[in-house]
PDB file of C-alpha atoms in Angstrom:
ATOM      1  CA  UNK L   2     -17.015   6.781  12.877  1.00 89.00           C
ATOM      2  CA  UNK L   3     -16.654   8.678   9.405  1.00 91.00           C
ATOM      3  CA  UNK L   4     -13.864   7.801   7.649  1.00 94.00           C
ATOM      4  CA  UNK L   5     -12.476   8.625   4.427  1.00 97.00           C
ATOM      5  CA  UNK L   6      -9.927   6.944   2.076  1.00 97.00           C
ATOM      6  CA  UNK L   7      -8.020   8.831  -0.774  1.00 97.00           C
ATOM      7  CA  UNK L   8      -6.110   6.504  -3.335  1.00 98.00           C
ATOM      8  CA  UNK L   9      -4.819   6.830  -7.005  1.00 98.00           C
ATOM      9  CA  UNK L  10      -1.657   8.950  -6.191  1.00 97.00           C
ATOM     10  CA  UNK L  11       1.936   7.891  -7.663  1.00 97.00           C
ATOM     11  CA  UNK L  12       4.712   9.093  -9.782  1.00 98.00           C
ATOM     12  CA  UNK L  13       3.696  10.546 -13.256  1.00 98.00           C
ATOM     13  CA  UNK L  14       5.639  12.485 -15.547  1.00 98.00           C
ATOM     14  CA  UNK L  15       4.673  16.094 -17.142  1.00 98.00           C
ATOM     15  CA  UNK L  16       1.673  15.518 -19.397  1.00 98.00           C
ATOM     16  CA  UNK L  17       0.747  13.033 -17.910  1.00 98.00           C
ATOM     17  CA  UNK L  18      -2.578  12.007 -15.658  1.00 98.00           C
ATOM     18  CA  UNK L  19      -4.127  11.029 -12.461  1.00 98.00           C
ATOM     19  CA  UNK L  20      -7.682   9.966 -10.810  1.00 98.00           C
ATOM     20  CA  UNK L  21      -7.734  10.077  -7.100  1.00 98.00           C
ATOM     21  CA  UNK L  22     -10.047   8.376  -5.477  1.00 98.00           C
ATOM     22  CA  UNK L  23     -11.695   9.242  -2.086  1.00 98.00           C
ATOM     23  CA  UNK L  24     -13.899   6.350  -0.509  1.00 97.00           C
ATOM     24  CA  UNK L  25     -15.929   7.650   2.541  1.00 95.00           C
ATOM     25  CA  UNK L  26     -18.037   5.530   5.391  1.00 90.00           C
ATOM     26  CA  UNK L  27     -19.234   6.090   8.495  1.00 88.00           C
ATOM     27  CA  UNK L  28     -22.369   8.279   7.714  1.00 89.00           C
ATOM     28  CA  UNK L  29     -24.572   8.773   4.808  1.00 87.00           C
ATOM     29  CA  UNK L  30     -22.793  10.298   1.639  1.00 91.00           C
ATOM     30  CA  UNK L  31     -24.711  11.856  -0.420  1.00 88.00           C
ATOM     31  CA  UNK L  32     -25.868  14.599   2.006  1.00 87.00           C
ATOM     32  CA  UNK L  33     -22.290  16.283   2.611  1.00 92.00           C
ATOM     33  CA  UNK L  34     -20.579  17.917   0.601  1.00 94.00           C
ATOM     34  CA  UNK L  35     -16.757  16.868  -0.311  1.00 96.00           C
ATOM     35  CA  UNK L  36     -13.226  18.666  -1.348  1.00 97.00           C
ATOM     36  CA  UNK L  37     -10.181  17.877  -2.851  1.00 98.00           C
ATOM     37  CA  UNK L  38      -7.100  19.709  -0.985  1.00 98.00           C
ATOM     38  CA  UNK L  39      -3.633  19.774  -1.850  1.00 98.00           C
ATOM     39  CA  UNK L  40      -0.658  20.610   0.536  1.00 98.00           C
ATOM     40  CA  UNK L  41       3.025  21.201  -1.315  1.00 97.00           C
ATOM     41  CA  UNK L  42       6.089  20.883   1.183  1.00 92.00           C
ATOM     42  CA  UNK L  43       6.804  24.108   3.221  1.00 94.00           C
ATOM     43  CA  UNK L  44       3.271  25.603   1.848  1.00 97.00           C
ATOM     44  CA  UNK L  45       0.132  25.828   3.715  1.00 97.00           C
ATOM     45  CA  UNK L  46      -3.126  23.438   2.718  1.00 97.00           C
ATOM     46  CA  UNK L  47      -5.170  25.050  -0.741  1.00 98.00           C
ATOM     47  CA  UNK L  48      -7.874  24.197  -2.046  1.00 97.00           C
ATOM     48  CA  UNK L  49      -8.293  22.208  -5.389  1.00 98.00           C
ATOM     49  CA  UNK L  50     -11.700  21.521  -6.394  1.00 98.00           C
ATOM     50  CA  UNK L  51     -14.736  21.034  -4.344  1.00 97.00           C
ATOM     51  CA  UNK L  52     -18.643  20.207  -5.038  1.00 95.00           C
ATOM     52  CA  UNK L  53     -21.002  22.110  -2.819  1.00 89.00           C
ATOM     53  CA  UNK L  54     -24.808  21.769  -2.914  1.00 84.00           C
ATOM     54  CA  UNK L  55     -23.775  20.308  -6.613  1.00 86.00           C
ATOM     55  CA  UNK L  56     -22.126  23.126  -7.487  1.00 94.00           C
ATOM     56  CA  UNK L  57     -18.292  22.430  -8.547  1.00 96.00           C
ATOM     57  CA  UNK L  58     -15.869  24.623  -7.932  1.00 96.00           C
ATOM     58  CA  UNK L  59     -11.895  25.024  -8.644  1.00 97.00           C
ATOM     59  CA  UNK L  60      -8.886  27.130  -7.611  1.00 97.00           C
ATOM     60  CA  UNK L  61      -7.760  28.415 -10.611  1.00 97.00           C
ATOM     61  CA  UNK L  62      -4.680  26.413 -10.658  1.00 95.00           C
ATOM     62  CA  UNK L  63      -6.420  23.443 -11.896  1.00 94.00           C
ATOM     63  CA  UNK L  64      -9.308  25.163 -13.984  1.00 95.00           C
ATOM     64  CA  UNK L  65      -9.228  23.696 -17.257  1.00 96.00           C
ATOM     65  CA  UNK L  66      -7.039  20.281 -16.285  1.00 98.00           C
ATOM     66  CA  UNK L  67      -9.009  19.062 -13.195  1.00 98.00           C
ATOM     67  CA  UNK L  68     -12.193  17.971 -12.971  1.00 98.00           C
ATOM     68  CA  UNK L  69     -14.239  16.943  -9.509  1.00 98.00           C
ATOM     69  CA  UNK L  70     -17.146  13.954  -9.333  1.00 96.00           C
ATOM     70  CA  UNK L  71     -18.696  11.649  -7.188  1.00 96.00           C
ATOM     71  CA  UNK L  72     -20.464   8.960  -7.425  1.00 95.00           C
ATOM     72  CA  UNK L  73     -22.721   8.801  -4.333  1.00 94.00           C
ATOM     73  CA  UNK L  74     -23.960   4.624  -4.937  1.00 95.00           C
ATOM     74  CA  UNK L  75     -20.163   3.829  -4.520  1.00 96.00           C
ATOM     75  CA  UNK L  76     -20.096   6.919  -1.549  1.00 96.00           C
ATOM     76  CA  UNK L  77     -16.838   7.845  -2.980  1.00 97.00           C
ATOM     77  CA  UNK L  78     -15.493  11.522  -4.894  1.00 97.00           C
ATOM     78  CA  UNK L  79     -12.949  11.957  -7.625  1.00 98.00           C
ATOM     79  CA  UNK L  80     -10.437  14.591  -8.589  1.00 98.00           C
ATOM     80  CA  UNK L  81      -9.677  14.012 -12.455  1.00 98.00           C
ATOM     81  CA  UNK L  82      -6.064  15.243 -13.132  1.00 98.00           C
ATOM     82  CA  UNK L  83      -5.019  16.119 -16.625  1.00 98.00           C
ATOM     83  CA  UNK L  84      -2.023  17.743 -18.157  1.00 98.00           C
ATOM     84  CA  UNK L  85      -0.039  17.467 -14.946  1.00 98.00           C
ATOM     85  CA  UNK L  86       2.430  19.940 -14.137  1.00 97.00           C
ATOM     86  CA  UNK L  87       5.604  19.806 -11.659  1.00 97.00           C
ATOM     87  CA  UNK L  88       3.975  22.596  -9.292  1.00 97.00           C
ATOM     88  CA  UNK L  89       1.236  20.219  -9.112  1.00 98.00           C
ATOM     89  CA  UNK L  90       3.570  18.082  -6.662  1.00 98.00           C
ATOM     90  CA  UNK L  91       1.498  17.872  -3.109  1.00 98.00           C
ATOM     91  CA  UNK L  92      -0.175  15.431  -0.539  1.00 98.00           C
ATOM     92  CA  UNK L  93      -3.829  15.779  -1.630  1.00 98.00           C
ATOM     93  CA  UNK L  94      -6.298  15.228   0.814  1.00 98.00           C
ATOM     94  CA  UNK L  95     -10.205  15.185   0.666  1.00 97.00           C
ATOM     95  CA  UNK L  96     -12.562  16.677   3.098  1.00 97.00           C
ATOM     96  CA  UNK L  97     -16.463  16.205   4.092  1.00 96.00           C
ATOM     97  CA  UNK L  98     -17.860  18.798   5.251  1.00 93.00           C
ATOM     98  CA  UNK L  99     -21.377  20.360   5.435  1.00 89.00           C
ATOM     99  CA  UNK L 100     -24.840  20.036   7.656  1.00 88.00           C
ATOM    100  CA  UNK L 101     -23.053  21.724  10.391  1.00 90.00           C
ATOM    101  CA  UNK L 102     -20.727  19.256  11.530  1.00 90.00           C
ATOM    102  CA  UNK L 103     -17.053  19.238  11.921  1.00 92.00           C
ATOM    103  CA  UNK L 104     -15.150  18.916   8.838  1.00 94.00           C
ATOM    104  CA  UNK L 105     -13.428  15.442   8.067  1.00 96.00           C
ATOM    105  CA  UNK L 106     -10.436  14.460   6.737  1.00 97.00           C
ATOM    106  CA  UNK L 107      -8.492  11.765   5.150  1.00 97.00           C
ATOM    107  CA  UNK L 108      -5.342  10.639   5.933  1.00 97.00           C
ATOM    108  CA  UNK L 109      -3.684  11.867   2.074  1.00 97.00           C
ATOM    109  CA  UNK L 110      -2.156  10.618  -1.181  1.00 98.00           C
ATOM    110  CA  UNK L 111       1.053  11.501  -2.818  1.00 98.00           C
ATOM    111  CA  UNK L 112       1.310  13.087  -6.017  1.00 98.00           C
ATOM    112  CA  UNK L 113       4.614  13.835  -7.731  1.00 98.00           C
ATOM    113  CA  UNK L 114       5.155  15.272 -11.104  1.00 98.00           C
ATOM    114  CA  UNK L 115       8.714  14.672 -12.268  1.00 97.00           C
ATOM    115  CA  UNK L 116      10.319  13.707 -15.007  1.00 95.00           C
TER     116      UNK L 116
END
């Protein structure tokens, strides 16, 4: 049974920043490929950063400020937040996907950038 873990949301003010952490089990790691998602209230689920193939790739919302890793001995993907920014408020959720299987999700973690 895969399952997958995000942590490292909270409260942070403008400026400020974030690692998320997203521990997966259930089936080997380092074979699928992995996303970070975001979903802001009343707004549909986006894309934030994912690595595919080892090729990283970012909406261009967080270009610049976010950066997407994983560490596939400790079968578990970051998102890197810098220079945090109100609109970046959302439930961000990662996803394994890849070798033809159905795409997995976590259950979330709340970020919220207020001051």
């Amino acid at each position: 049974q895969v399952q997958l873990v995000e942590s490292g949301g909270g409260l942070v003010q403008p400026g400020g920043s974030l690692r998320l952490s997203c521990a997966a089990s259930g089936r080997i790691f380092s074979i699928y490929d992995m996303g970070w998602y975001r979903q802001a209230p009343g707004k549909q689920r986006e894309l934030v950063a994912s690595i595919t193939r080892g090729i990283t790739n970012y909406a261009d919302s967080g270009k610049g400020r976010f950066t997407i890793s994983r560490d596939n001995a400790k079968n578990t993907v970051y998102l890197q937040m810098n220079s945090l920014k109100v609109e970046d408020t959302a439930v961000y959720y990662c996803k394994q996907y890849g070798m033809g299987t159905v795409p997995q999700w976590g259950q979330g973690t709340q970020v919220i950038v207020s001051s």
